[in-house]
mmCIF file of C-alpha atoms in Angstrom:
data_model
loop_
_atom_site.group_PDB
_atom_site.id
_atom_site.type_symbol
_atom_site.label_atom_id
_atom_site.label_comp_id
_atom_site.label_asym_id
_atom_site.label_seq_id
_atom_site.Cartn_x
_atom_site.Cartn_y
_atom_site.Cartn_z
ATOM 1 C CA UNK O 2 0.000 0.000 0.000
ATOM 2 C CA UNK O 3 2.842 2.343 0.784
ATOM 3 C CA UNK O 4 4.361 1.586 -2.561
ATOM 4 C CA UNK O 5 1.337 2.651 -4.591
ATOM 5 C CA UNK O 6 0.551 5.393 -2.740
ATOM 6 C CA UNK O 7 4.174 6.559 -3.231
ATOM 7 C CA UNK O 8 3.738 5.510 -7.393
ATOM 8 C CA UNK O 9 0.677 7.557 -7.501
ATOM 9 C CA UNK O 10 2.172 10.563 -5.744
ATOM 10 C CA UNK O 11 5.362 10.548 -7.702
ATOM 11 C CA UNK O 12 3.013 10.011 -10.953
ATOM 12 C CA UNK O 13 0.981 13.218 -9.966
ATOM 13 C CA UNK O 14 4.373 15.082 -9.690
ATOM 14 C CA UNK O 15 3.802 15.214 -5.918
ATOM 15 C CA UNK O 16 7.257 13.588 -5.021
ATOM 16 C CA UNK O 17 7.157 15.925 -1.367
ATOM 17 C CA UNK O 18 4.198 13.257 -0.350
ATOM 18 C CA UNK O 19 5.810 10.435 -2.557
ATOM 19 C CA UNK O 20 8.914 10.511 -0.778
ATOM 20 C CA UNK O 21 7.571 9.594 2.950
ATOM 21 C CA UNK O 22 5.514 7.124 1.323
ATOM 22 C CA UNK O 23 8.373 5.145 -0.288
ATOM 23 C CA UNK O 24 10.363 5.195 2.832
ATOM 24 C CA UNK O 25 7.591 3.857 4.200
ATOM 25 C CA UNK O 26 7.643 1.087 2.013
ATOM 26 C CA UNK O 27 11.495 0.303 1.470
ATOM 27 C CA UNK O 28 11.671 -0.073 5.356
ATOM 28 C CA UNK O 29 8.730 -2.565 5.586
ATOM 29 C CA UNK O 30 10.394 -4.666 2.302
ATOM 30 C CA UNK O 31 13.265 -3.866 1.477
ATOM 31 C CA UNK O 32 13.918 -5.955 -1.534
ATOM 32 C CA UNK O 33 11.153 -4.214 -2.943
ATOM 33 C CA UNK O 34 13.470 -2.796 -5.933
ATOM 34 C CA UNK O 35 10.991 -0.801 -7.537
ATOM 35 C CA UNK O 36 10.060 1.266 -4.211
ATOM 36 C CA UNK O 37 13.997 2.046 -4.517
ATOM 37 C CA UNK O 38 14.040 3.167 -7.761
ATOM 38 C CA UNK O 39 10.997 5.738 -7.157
ATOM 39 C CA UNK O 40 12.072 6.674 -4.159
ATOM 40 C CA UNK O 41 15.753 7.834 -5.738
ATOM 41 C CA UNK O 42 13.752 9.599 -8.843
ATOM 42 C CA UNK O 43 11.855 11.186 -6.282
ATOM 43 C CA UNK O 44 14.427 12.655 -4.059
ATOM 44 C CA UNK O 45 16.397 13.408 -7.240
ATOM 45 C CA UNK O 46 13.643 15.563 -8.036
ATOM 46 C CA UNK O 47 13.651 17.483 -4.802
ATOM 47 C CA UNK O 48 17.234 18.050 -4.667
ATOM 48 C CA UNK O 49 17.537 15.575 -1.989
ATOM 49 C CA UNK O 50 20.750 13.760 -3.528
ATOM 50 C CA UNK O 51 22.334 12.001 -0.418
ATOM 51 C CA UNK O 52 18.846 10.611 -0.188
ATOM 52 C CA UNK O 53 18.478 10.036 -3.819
ATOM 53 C CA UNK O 54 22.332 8.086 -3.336
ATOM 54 C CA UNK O 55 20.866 6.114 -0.818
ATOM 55 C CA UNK O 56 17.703 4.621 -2.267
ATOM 56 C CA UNK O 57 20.020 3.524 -5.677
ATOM 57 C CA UNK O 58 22.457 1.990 -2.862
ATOM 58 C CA UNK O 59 19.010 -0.177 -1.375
ATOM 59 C CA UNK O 60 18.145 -0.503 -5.038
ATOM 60 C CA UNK O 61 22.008 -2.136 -5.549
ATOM 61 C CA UNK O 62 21.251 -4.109 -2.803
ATOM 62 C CA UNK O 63 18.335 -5.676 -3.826
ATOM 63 C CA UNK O 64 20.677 -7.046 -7.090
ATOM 64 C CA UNK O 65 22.953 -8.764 -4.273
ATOM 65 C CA UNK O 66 25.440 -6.136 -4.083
ATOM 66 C CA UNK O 67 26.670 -5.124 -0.557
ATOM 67 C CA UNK O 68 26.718 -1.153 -1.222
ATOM 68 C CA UNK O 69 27.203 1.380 0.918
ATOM 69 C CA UNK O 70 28.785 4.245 -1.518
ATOM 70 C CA UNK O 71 27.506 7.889 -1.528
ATOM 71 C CA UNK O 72 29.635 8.345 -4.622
ATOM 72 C CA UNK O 73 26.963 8.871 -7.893
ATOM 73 C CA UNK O 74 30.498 7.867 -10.034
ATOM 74 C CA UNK O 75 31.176 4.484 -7.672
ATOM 75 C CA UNK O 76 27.001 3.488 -8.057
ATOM 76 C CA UNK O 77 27.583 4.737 -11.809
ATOM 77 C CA UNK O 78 30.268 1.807 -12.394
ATOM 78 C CA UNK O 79 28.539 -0.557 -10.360
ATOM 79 C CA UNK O 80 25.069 -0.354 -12.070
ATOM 80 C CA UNK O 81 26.737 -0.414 -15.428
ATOM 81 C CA UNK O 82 27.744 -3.962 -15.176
ATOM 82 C CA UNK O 83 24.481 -5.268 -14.431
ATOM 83 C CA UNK O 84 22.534 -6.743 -17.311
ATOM 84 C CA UNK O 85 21.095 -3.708 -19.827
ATOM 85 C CA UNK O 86 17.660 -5.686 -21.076
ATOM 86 C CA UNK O 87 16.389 -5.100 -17.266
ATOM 87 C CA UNK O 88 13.984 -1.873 -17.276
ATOM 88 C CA UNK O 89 15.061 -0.882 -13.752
ATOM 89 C CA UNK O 90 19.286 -0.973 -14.738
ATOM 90 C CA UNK O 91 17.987 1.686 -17.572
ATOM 91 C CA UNK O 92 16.013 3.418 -15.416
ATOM 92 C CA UNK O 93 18.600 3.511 -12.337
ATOM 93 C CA UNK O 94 21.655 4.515 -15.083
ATOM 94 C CA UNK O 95 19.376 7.405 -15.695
ATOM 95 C CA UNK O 96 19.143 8.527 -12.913
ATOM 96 C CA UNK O 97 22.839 8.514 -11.969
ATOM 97 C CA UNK O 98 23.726 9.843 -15.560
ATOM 98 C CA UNK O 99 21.570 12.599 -14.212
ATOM 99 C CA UNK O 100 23.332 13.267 -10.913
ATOM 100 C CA UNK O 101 27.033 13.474 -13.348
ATOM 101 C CA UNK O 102 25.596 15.737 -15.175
ATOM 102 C CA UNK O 103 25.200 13.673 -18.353
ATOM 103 C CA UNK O 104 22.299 14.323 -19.593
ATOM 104 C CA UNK O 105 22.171 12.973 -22.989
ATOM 105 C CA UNK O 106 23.845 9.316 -21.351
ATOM 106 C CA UNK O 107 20.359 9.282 -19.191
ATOM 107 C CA UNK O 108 18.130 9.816 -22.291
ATOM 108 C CA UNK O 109 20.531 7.264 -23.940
ATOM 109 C CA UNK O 110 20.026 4.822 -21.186
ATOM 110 C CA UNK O 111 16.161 4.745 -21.397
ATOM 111 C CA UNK O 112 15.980 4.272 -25.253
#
């Protein structure tokens, strides 16, 4: 429930409410990978990058990888070797191409 209320709030451009709402729901499950992902689009959105470094971190995590790196280049390198046909690698390499600055590699990355 706290994941969908988060997707809807993040889907109304709301990410303020979305944000509590995925917190919520990443510390109830936290292999829930797709809570992770929102929740790091939604605290990029608000300028809430150590935040936004921590939910791709859980998101990492949830892909068996013990990270605990606040460094958007160190998650960069890490989420690049994970397997490209997965949705959520393209949608978390966005996201970090975003935070370098790169933002023709995070359009790139979603294509």
């Amino acid at each position: 429930a706290w994941y969908h209320l988060g997707a809807m709030q993040q889907a109304n451009e709301m990410d303020l409410q979305a944000i509590p709402a995925l917190f919520q729901a990443v510390r109830l499950d936290p292999a829930n990978s797709a809570a992770w992902l929102l929740l790091a689009a939604s605290c990029v959105n608000e300028t809430c990058i150590p935040d936004a470094l921590d939910a791709l971190a859980g998101w990492l995590r949830t892909r068996g990888l013990n990270v605990q790196a606040r460094d958007t280049n160190a998650l960069l390198r890490m989420t690049e070797d994970l397997p490209r046909p997965d949705g959520e690698v393209a949608q978390a390499l966005s996201i970090l191409y975003s935070l370098a600055g790169d933002g023709e590699a995070a359009i790139r990355s979603l294509q």
